[in-house]
Structures are given as C-alpha cells and as structure tokens.
Amino acid sequence: MKKRTLTGYRPTGKLHLGHWFGNLQNMLNMQDEFDAYYFVADYHALTTNWEHTENLQKFTDDMVLDWVAAGLDPERCTIYKQSDIPQVIELMLLFTMVTPMSWLERTPSYKEQREQITDRDLNNVGFFLYPALQAADITIVRADCVPVGEDQAPHLELTREIVRRFNGTYGDYLIEPRSIIPEDGARVPGTDGRKMSKSYGNSIYISDTPDEITKTVMGFMTDPARKLKTDPGDPDICPLHQIHKLIADKAEIDRWDGECRAAECGCVAHKRVVAEELCAYLAPFHQRREELASHIGFAQEVLEAGKEKVYPLAEETVSTCRRMVGL
Ligand code: TRP
C-alpha cells in the first residue's frame, strides 16, 4: 500500500518560481511513490477574499492548467477542487468542537495577516477557522504526509494537535500527518533578495512571457557590495546566483562563481545568461500550457474526474467520524 499525500493551493492567481521550485517539483516527484491528492483550496481563498469572488473560477481553472502543464498527471494523481467535496466542511465542524479558540488565535499566520493585511476585512469567522479547515482538508483523505512551504509548518502542527485531541476523545481513527518541507530551493529569492512572494512584487511568474522574464531578471539584485565590475563579488549572497543555481548544472555554476569571486565577469552579462536560460527552461511548460488551454473545458474535466475519485474516500472518513462522535 502506498502512503497517502495531499497538498492544496489557494487559487489567488499566477504561480511564481517560489511555488515552482519550493513545492511544485516536490509534488511532481511524489505522484508515483505516493497516492497523491492535490486540490484547489477555493474555500480557503474565500476566507480572505470573500468580497471579491469574480475571479475565483478563472483562477481555479488557471491553477489546474498550470499544474498539469508543469507535469502533474491526472491519471497518476487526484486533482480536485475543495468545494466539490462538502464532507470537508462537516469534518471541520466536528473539529471545531475539540479545538479551543486559543489554538486558532495563536496561529502565527492568523496573527500576522490580521496585522499586515489592511486592505481587506479579516474580522470574519471564516478566516478565524482557516486552520481548522486546513486540518479537515488533510484528514478527510487521511493523508500521511503533506509537502508544504516552511510558512505552513504551524498549520501542520495544529492539525496534528487537533487530530490527537479528536482521537483522544472519540477513539483512534484519524492519522496524524507529517509535513515534508523541501530543503532544496525552499527559499527562492525575489528581485530584491527577499523571499519571492506575490505580496512583495518581486516575483518571476512561471506564465510570464520571455520578454517579461528577461525584464525581471535584468532588474535582479546582485551582491550589493560589488559596485564595479572590477570588485570581486560574493556569489553566496547574490540572489541572481541563487536563481541560476536552480536551473544550471554544477559545472556552469562553479564557473560563474569563480569568475564572480575573481571579478572576471560582469553582473549584467550574468543576468543576460540567466534570463536566456530561464526562458529556455520554461519554454516547454509554456508550450504545453498553451496546448492544454486550447482544449476548451479541460480544467473542468480534470476536476470532475478528480471529484469522482476523492468523493467516496471523503464520505468514508466523515461517516466514520460522525459515528465515532456519536451522531
Ligand atoms: N494554507 C495553504 C496555503 O496558504 C493552502 C492549503 C489549504 C493547504 N489547505 C491545505 C496546504 C492543506 C496543504 C494542505 O498555501
């Protein structure tokens, strides 16, 4: 029996290289070794964007196209949409019974986003319940492990606590999931050297055109101490080098490292090479994405098939939980 894995993305728009290297490559690698479930977290998107739902369906379709074009194969893994399995909501409700309010209040993402996001109203109960919903997402398929970015680790920890409390109260049934945090490329820097993030405006999006990619790469920060071409640089602190490492082989990286330290190459020349290689690296993805998008209704078909696969499993989990709780 294969172990089960699950992860979800909120459909909030385009994916960037941070998603691509930090998580998506892991998801690709896991589709054969694991019984893999990948879902579009549209209820989760609603918790923070409930006032603006006009793009929700488009973003959901885009997410499926991006995933499949990147190499997720609907035949080898299960791709579905969260709101297609309402069982997850029932499980969340059962979880809210065993979850003290204080556990949700002290979730770091809850505290941070309440403080940092000022352009949206996050005083809604739906947002407060976000981590309980995530716990239900994971346990509804009884996943053994969850590949996520570092920022999601507290949500996984909370899921484990909720599961322990549920099992402790009603009987040992649900699985405590482990998180799998990728070491390689977990921290993909953006143009300004901070972590690549949509909200920092420092991202390279995987669906960007070659012209857009080139423009962004040419604006990348390099070693700030290297003012002149004749100054030796430090590749270890150069964000451009970190991006290059993700796409080039070791021999090429060693050569650029050496030349940078010896002040034998210029940053502008290096940016040109990285831009060119990145465009070539993403070209097959772009081509495949275009092919898939030309097939009208493709994303809907994938989601429909995924729903068929996950629905019985979700029903089995929730009906067992219902019984255990005593309903
Ligand atoms: N909270 C995750 C994010 O913001 C999305 C998500 C929702 C998720 N449910 C999940 C991730 C379950 C892993 C497992 O990216």
CSV table of C-alpha atoms and ligand atoms in Angstrom, one decimal:
chain,number,residue,atom,x,y,z
A,1,MET,CA,0.0,0.0,0.0
A,2,LYS,CA,1.3,3.4,-1.0
A,3,LYS,CA,1.4,6.1,1.6
A,4,ARG,CA,-1.0,9.0,1.0
A,5,THR,CA,0.0,12.6,0.5
A,6,LEU,CA,-2.0,15.7,0.0
A,7,THR,CA,-1.4,19.4,-0.6
A,8,GLY,CA,-3.5,22.4,-1.7
A,9,TYR,CA,-3.1,25.8,-3.2
A,10,ARG,CA,-5.3,28.8,-2.9
A,11,PRO,CA,-6.5,30.0,-6.3
A,12,THR,CA,-5.3,33.5,-6.0
A,13,GLY,CA,-3.7,34.0,-9.4
A,14,LYS,CA,-0.4,33.2,-11.1
A,15,LEU,CA,2.3,30.9,-9.7
A,16,HIS,CA,5.8,32.1,-9.4
A,17,LEU,CA,9.2,30.4,-9.2
A,18,GLY,CA,9.0,30.2,-5.5
A,19,HIS,CA,6.0,27.8,-5.9
A,20,TRP,CA,7.7,26.1,-8.8
A,21,PHE,CA,10.9,25.2,-7.0
A,22,GLY,CA,9.7,25.3,-3.4
A,23,ASN,CA,6.8,23.0,-3.7
A,24,LEU,CA,5.6,22.0,-7.2
A,25,GLN,CA,8.7,20.0,-8.0
A,26,ASN,CA,8.2,18.0,-4.8
A,27,MET,CA,4.5,17.4,-5.8
A,28,LEU,CA,5.7,16.1,-9.2
A,29,ASN,CA,8.2,13.8,-7.6
A,30,MET,CA,5.6,12.4,-5.2
A,31,GLN,CA,3.0,11.4,-7.7
A,32,ASP,CA,4.3,7.8,-8.3
A,33,GLU,CA,5.7,6.9,-5.0
A,34,PHE,CA,2.6,8.1,-3.2
A,35,ASP,CA,-1.2,8.0,-3.5
A,36,ALA,CA,-1.3,11.8,-4.2
A,37,TYR,CA,-4.1,14.2,-3.7
A,38,TYR,CA,-3.7,17.8,-5.0
A,39,PHE,CA,-6.6,20.2,-4.6
A,40,VAL,CA,-7.5,23.8,-5.3
A,41,ALA,CA,-8.4,25.4,-2.0
A,42,ASP,CA,-11.2,27.6,-3.1
A,43,TYR,CA,-12.9,27.7,0.3
A,44,HIS,CA,-9.6,28.9,1.7
A,45,ALA,CA,-9.4,31.6,-1.0
A,46,LEU,CA,-12.9,32.7,0.1
A,47,THR,CA,-11.8,33.2,3.7
A,48,THR,CA,-9.6,36.1,2.8
A,49,ASN,CA,-11.2,37.3,-0.4
A,50,TRP,CA,-14.9,36.9,0.3
A,51,GLU,CA,-15.6,40.3,-1.0
A,52,HIS,CA,-14.1,39.6,-4.4
A,53,THR,CA,-15.1,36.3,-5.9
A,54,GLU,CA,-15.3,37.3,-9.5
A,55,ASN,CA,-12.0,35.6,-10.5
A,56,LEU,CA,-12.4,32.5,-8.4
A,57,GLN,CA,-13.4,30.2,-11.2
A,58,LYS,CA,-10.9,31.6,-13.6
A,59,PHE,CA,-8.1,31.3,-11.1
A,60,THR,CA,-9.2,27.7,-10.3
A,61,ASP,CA,-9.0,26.7,-14.0
A,62,ASP,CA,-5.6,28.5,-14.3
A,63,MET,CA,-4.3,26.5,-11.3
A,64,VAL,CA,-5.3,23.2,-12.9
A,65,LEU,CA,-3.7,24.2,-16.3
A,66,ASP,CA,-0.5,25.3,-14.5
A,67,TRP,CA,-0.3,22.1,-12.6
A,68,VAL,CA,-0.9,19.8,-15.5
A,69,ALA,CA,1.4,21.8,-17.8
A,70,ALA,CA,4.0,21.5,-15.1
A,71,GLY,CA,3.7,17.7,-15.2
A,72,LEU,CA,1.1,16.7,-12.7
A,73,ASP,CA,-0.7,13.8,-14.4
A,74,PRO,CA,-4.4,13.5,-13.6
A,75,GLU,CA,-4.0,9.7,-14.3
A,76,ARG,CA,-1.3,9.3,-11.7
A,77,CYS,CA,-2.6,11.7,-9.0
A,78,THR,CA,-6.0,13.0,-8.0
A,79,ILE,CA,-6.6,16.7,-8.8
A,80,TYR,CA,-9.8,18.1,-7.3
A,81,LYS,CA,-11.5,21.2,-6.0
A,82,GLN,CA,-12.1,21.6,-2.3
A,83,SER,CA,-15.7,22.9,-2.6
A,84,ASP,CA,-16.6,19.8,-4.7
A,85,ILE,CA,-16.4,17.7,-1.5
A,86,PRO,CA,-18.6,19.3,1.1
A,87,GLN,CA,-17.6,16.5,3.5
A,88,VAL,CA,-14.6,18.6,4.4
A,89,ILE,CA,-16.9,21.2,5.9
A,90,GLU,CA,-18.7,18.6,8.1
A,91,LEU,CA,-15.3,17.3,9.3
A,92,MET,CA,-14.2,20.9,10.0
A,93,LEU,CA,-17.3,21.4,12.1
A,94,LEU,CA,-16.6,18.3,14.1
A,95,PHE,CA,-13.0,19.6,14.6
A,96,THR,CA,-14.2,22.9,15.9
A,97,MET,CA,-15.8,21.0,18.8
A,98,VAL,CA,-12.4,19.7,20.1
A,99,THR,CA,-10.4,22.9,19.2
A,100,PRO,CA,-10.0,25.5,21.8
A,101,MET,CA,-10.4,29.1,20.4
A,102,SER,CA,-6.9,29.9,21.8
A,103,TRP,CA,-5.3,27.4,19.4
A,104,LEU,CA,-6.7,29.2,16.5
A,105,GLU,CA,-6.0,32.7,17.9
A,106,ARG,CA,-2.3,31.9,18.4
A,107,THR,CA,-1.7,30.6,14.9
A,108,PRO,CA,1.1,32.7,13.5
A,109,SER,CA,-0.5,33.2,10.1
A,110,TYR,CA,-3.7,34.4,11.7
A,111,LYS,CA,-1.9,37.0,13.9
A,112,GLU,CA,0.4,38.1,11.1
A,113,GLN,CA,-2.2,38.5,8.4
A,114,ARG,CA,-4.6,40.3,10.8
A,115,GLU,CA,-1.9,42.8,11.4
A,116,GLN,CA,-0.4,43.1,7.9
A,117,ILE,CA,-3.3,42.9,5.6
A,118,THR,CA,-5.1,46.2,5.9
A,119,ASP,CA,-6.8,46.5,2.6
A,120,ARG,CA,-9.3,43.7,3.3
A,121,ASP,CA,-11.6,42.9,6.2
A,122,LEU,CA,-10.4,39.8,8.0
A,123,ASN,CA,-12.7,40.1,11.0
A,124,ASN,CA,-14.8,37.2,9.7
A,125,VAL,CA,-15.3,33.9,11.4
A,126,GLY,CA,-14.4,32.1,8.1
A,127,PHE,CA,-10.8,33.5,8.3
A,128,PHE,CA,-10.6,32.6,12.0
A,129,LEU,CA,-11.5,29.0,11.1
A,130,TYR,CA,-8.8,28.8,8.4
A,131,PRO,CA,-6.5,26.4,10.2
A,132,ALA,CA,-9.4,24.1,11.3
A,133,LEU,CA,-10.5,23.9,7.7
A,134,GLN,CA,-6.9,23.1,6.7
A,135,ALA,CA,-6.9,20.3,9.3
A,136,ALA,CA,-10.0,18.9,7.7
A,137,ASP,CA,-8.6,19.1,4.2
A,138,ILE,CA,-5.7,16.9,5.3
A,139,THR,CA,-7.5,14.4,7.4
A,140,ILE,CA,-10.5,14.0,5.0
A,141,VAL,CA,-8.3,11.8,2.8
A,142,ARG,CA,-6.3,10.5,5.8
A,143,ALA,CA,-3.0,11.8,4.4
A,144,ASP,CA,0.2,10.5,5.9
A,145,CYS,CA,2.3,13.4,4.8
A,146,VAL,CA,1.9,16.9,3.4
A,147,PRO,CA,4.5,18.7,1.2
A,148,VAL,CA,4.3,22.4,2.1
A,149,GLY,CA,6.4,25.5,2.4
A,150,GLU,CA,8.0,26.5,5.7
A,151,ASP,CA,5.3,29.1,6.3
A,152,GLN,CA,2.7,26.3,6.6
A,153,ALA,CA,4.6,24.3,9.3
A,154,PRO,CA,2.5,25.8,12.2
A,155,HIS,CA,-0.7,24.8,10.4
A,156,LEU,CA,0.5,21.2,10.2
A,157,GLU,CA,1.4,21.3,13.9
A,158,LEU,CA,-2.1,22.5,14.7
A,159,THR,CA,-3.6,19.8,12.5
A,160,ARG,CA,-1.6,17.2,14.5
A,161,GLU,CA,-2.9,18.6,17.8
A,162,ILE,CA,-6.5,18.6,16.6
A,163,VAL,CA,-6.2,15.0,15.4
A,164,ARG,CA,-4.7,14.0,18.7
A,165,ARG,CA,-7.5,15.6,20.6
A,166,PHE,CA,-10.1,14.1,18.3
A,167,ASN,CA,-8.6,10.6,18.6
A,168,GLY,CA,-8.1,11.0,22.4
A,169,THR,CA,-11.8,11.9,22.8
A,170,TYR,CA,-13.6,9.6,20.3
A,171,GLY,CA,-11.1,6.8,19.5
A,172,ASP,CA,-8.0,6.2,17.5
A,173,TYR,CA,-9.0,6.6,13.9
A,174,LEU,CA,-7.6,9.7,12.2
A,175,ILE,CA,-3.9,9.9,11.0
A,176,GLU,CA,-1.5,12.5,12.4
A,177,PRO,CA,0.1,13.9,9.2
A,178,ARG,CA,3.8,14.7,8.9
A,179,SER,CA,4.9,17.7,7.0
A,180,ILE,CA,7.6,17.4,4.3
A,181,ILE,CA,9.4,20.7,3.8
A,182,PRO,CA,11.7,20.8,0.8
A,183,GLU,CA,15.3,21.7,1.7
A,184,ASP,CA,16.4,22.4,-1.9
A,185,GLY,CA,15.2,25.7,-3.2
A,186,ALA,CA,12.8,26.2,-0.3
A,187,ARG,CA,13.9,29.8,-0.2
A,188,VAL,CA,13.8,31.2,-3.7
A,189,PRO,CA,14.8,34.9,-3.6
A,190,GLY,CA,12.9,37.6,-5.5
A,191,THR,CA,14.4,40.5,-7.4
A,192,ASP,CA,15.1,42.4,-4.1
A,193,GLY,CA,16.7,39.5,-2.3
A,194,ARG,CA,13.8,38.9,0.0
A,195,LYS,CA,11.8,35.7,-0.3
A,196,MET,CA,9.9,35.6,-3.6
A,197,SER,CA,6.3,36.5,-2.8
A,198,LYS,CA,3.4,37.9,-4.7
A,199,SER,CA,2.8,40.5,-2.0
A,200,TYR,CA,6.4,41.9,-2.3
A,201,GLY,CA,6.1,42.5,-6.0
A,202,ASN,CA,9.5,40.8,-6.5
A,203,SER,CA,8.4,37.7,-8.4
A,204,ILE,CA,9.0,35.9,-11.7
A,205,TYR,CA,5.8,34.2,-12.7
A,206,ILE,CA,6.0,30.9,-14.5
A,207,SER,CA,3.5,32.1,-17.1
A,208,ASP,CA,5.4,35.3,-17.8
A,209,THR,CA,6.4,35.8,-21.5
A,210,PRO,CA,10.1,35.6,-22.3
A,211,ASP,CA,10.2,39.4,-22.6
A,212,GLU,CA,8.7,39.8,-19.1
A,213,ILE,CA,11.1,37.2,-17.7
A,214,THR,CA,14.1,39.0,-19.2
A,215,LYS,CA,13.0,42.3,-17.9
A,216,THR,CA,12.5,41.0,-14.4
A,217,VAL,CA,15.8,39.1,-14.4
A,218,MET,CA,17.7,42.3,-15.7
A,219,GLY,CA,16.3,44.0,-12.6
A,220,PHE,CA,17.6,41.4,-10.2
A,221,MET,CA,19.7,42.4,-7.2
A,222,THR,CA,23.2,41.1,-7.1
A,223,ASP,CA,25.9,41.3,-4.4
A,224,PRO,CA,25.3,44.9,-3.1
A,225,ALA,CA,28.9,45.3,-2.1
A,226,ARG,CA,30.0,44.8,-5.7
A,227,LYS,CA,29.8,48.3,-7.1
A,228,LEU,CA,32.2,48.0,-10.0
A,229,LYS,CA,32.9,45.1,-12.4
A,230,THR,CA,36.5,45.2,-11.1
A,231,ASP,CA,35.3,44.5,-7.5
A,232,PRO,CA,35.2,40.8,-6.5
A,233,GLY,CA,31.8,39.6,-5.7
A,234,ASP,CA,30.3,37.0,-3.3
A,235,PRO,CA,28.0,34.6,-5.1
A,236,ASP,CA,26.8,33.2,-1.8
A,237,ILE,CA,24.8,36.3,-1.0
A,238,CYS,CA,23.9,37.2,-4.6
A,239,PRO,CA,20.2,36.5,-5.3
A,240,LEU,CA,20.9,36.2,-9.1
A,241,HIS,CA,23.3,33.3,-8.3
A,242,GLN,CA,20.6,31.6,-6.2
A,243,ILE,CA,18.2,31.7,-9.1
A,244,HIS,CA,20.8,30.5,-11.5
A,245,LYS,CA,21.7,27.5,-9.3
A,246,LEU,CA,18.1,26.3,-9.7
A,247,ILE,CA,18.4,25.9,-13.4
A,248,ALA,CA,22.0,25.3,-14.4
A,249,ASP,CA,24.4,22.4,-13.9
A,250,LYS,CA,27.1,22.4,-11.3
A,251,ALA,CA,30.0,22.9,-13.8
A,252,GLU,CA,28.4,26.0,-15.1
A,253,ILE,CA,27.6,27.4,-11.7
A,254,ASP,CA,31.2,26.7,-10.5
A,255,ARG,CA,32.5,28.7,-13.4
A,256,TRP,CA,30.3,31.7,-12.7
A,257,ASP,CA,31.1,31.5,-9.0
A,258,GLY,CA,34.8,31.5,-9.8
A,259,GLU,CA,34.6,34.4,-12.2
A,260,CYS,CA,32.5,36.5,-9.9
A,261,ARG,CA,34.9,36.0,-7.0
A,262,ALA,CA,37.8,36.9,-9.3
A,263,ALA,CA,36.0,39.9,-10.7
A,264,GLU,CA,36.2,38.4,-14.2
A,265,CYS,CA,32.6,38.7,-15.2
A,266,GLY,CA,30.0,41.4,-15.0
A,267,CYS,CA,26.7,41.2,-13.3
A,268,VAL,CA,24.9,42.5,-16.4
A,269,ALA,CA,26.4,39.7,-18.6
A,270,HIS,CA,25.4,37.2,-15.9
A,271,LYS,CA,21.8,38.5,-15.9
A,272,ARG,CA,21.6,38.1,-19.6
A,273,VAL,CA,22.7,34.5,-19.4
A,274,VAL,CA,20.3,33.7,-16.6
A,275,ALA,CA,17.4,35.3,-18.4
A,276,GLU,CA,18.1,33.4,-21.6
A,277,GLU,CA,18.4,30.1,-19.7
A,278,LEU,CA,15.3,30.7,-17.6
A,279,CYS,CA,13.3,31.4,-20.8
A,280,ALA,CA,14.6,28.2,-22.4
A,281,TYR,CA,13.9,26.3,-19.1
A,282,LEU,CA,10.3,27.4,-19.0
A,283,ALA,CA,9.6,27.1,-22.8
A,284,PRO,CA,8.3,23.5,-22.7
A,285,PHE,CA,5.9,24.5,-19.9
A,286,HIS,CA,4.6,27.4,-21.9
A,287,GLN,CA,4.1,25.3,-24.9
A,288,ARG,CA,2.2,22.6,-23.0
A,289,ARG,CA,0.1,25.2,-21.2
A,290,GLU,CA,-1.0,26.7,-24.5
A,291,GLU,CA,-1.9,23.3,-25.9
A,292,LEU,CA,-4.0,22.4,-22.8
A,293,ALA,CA,-5.7,25.8,-22.8
A,294,SER,CA,-6.8,25.4,-26.4
A,295,HIS,CA,-8.9,22.4,-25.3
A,296,ILE,CA,-11.9,24.2,-24.0
A,297,GLY,CA,-13.2,22.8,-20.7
A,298,PHE,CA,-10.0,20.8,-20.0
A,299,ALA,CA,-9.7,22.1,-16.4
A,300,GLN,CA,-13.3,21.3,-15.7
A,301,GLU,CA,-12.9,17.8,-17.0
A,302,VAL,CA,-9.9,17.2,-14.8
A,303,LEU,CA,-11.7,18.5,-11.7
A,304,GLU,CA,-14.8,16.4,-12.5
A,305,ALA,CA,-12.7,13.2,-12.8
A,306,GLY,CA,-10.8,14.1,-9.5
A,307,LYS,CA,-14.1,14.6,-7.7
A,308,GLU,CA,-15.3,11.1,-8.7
A,309,LYS,CA,-12.1,9.7,-7.3
A,310,VAL,CA,-11.9,11.5,-3.9
A,311,TYR,CA,-15.6,11.7,-3.1
A,312,PRO,CA,-16.0,8.0,-1.8
A,313,LEU,CA,-12.9,8.4,0.3
A,314,ALA,CA,-14.1,11.6,1.9
A,315,GLU,CA,-17.6,10.1,2.5
A,316,GLU,CA,-16.0,7.1,4.2
A,317,THR,CA,-13.9,9.3,6.5
A,318,VAL,CA,-16.7,11.6,7.5
A,319,SER,CA,-19.3,9.0,8.1
A,320,THR,CA,-16.8,7.1,10.3
A,321,CYS,CA,-16.1,10.3,12.3
A,322,ARG,CA,-19.8,11.0,12.6
A,323,ARG,CA,-20.4,7.6,14.1
A,324,MET,CA,-17.4,7.9,16.4
A,325,VAL,CA,-18.6,11.2,17.7
A,326,GLY,CA,-22.0,9.6,18.5
A,327,LEU,CA,-24.2,11.3,16.0
B,1,TRP,N1,-2.9,27.2,3.6
B,1,TRP,C1,-2.3,26.8,2.4
B,1,TRP,C2,-1.6,28.0,1.8
B,1,TRP,O1,-1.9,29.1,2.1
B,1,TRP,C3,-3.3,26.2,1.5
B,1,TRP,C4,-3.9,24.9,2.0
B,1,TRP,C5,-5.2,24.8,2.4
B,1,TRP,C6,-3.2,23.7,2.3
B,1,TRP,N2,-5.4,23.6,2.8
B,1,TRP,C7,-4.2,22.8,2.8
B,1,TRP,C8,-1.9,23.2,2.1
B,1,TRP,C9,-4.0,21.5,3.1
B,1,TRP,C10,-1.6,21.9,2.5
B,1,TRP,C11,-2.7,21.1,3.0
B,1,TRP,O2,-0.8,27.8,0.9
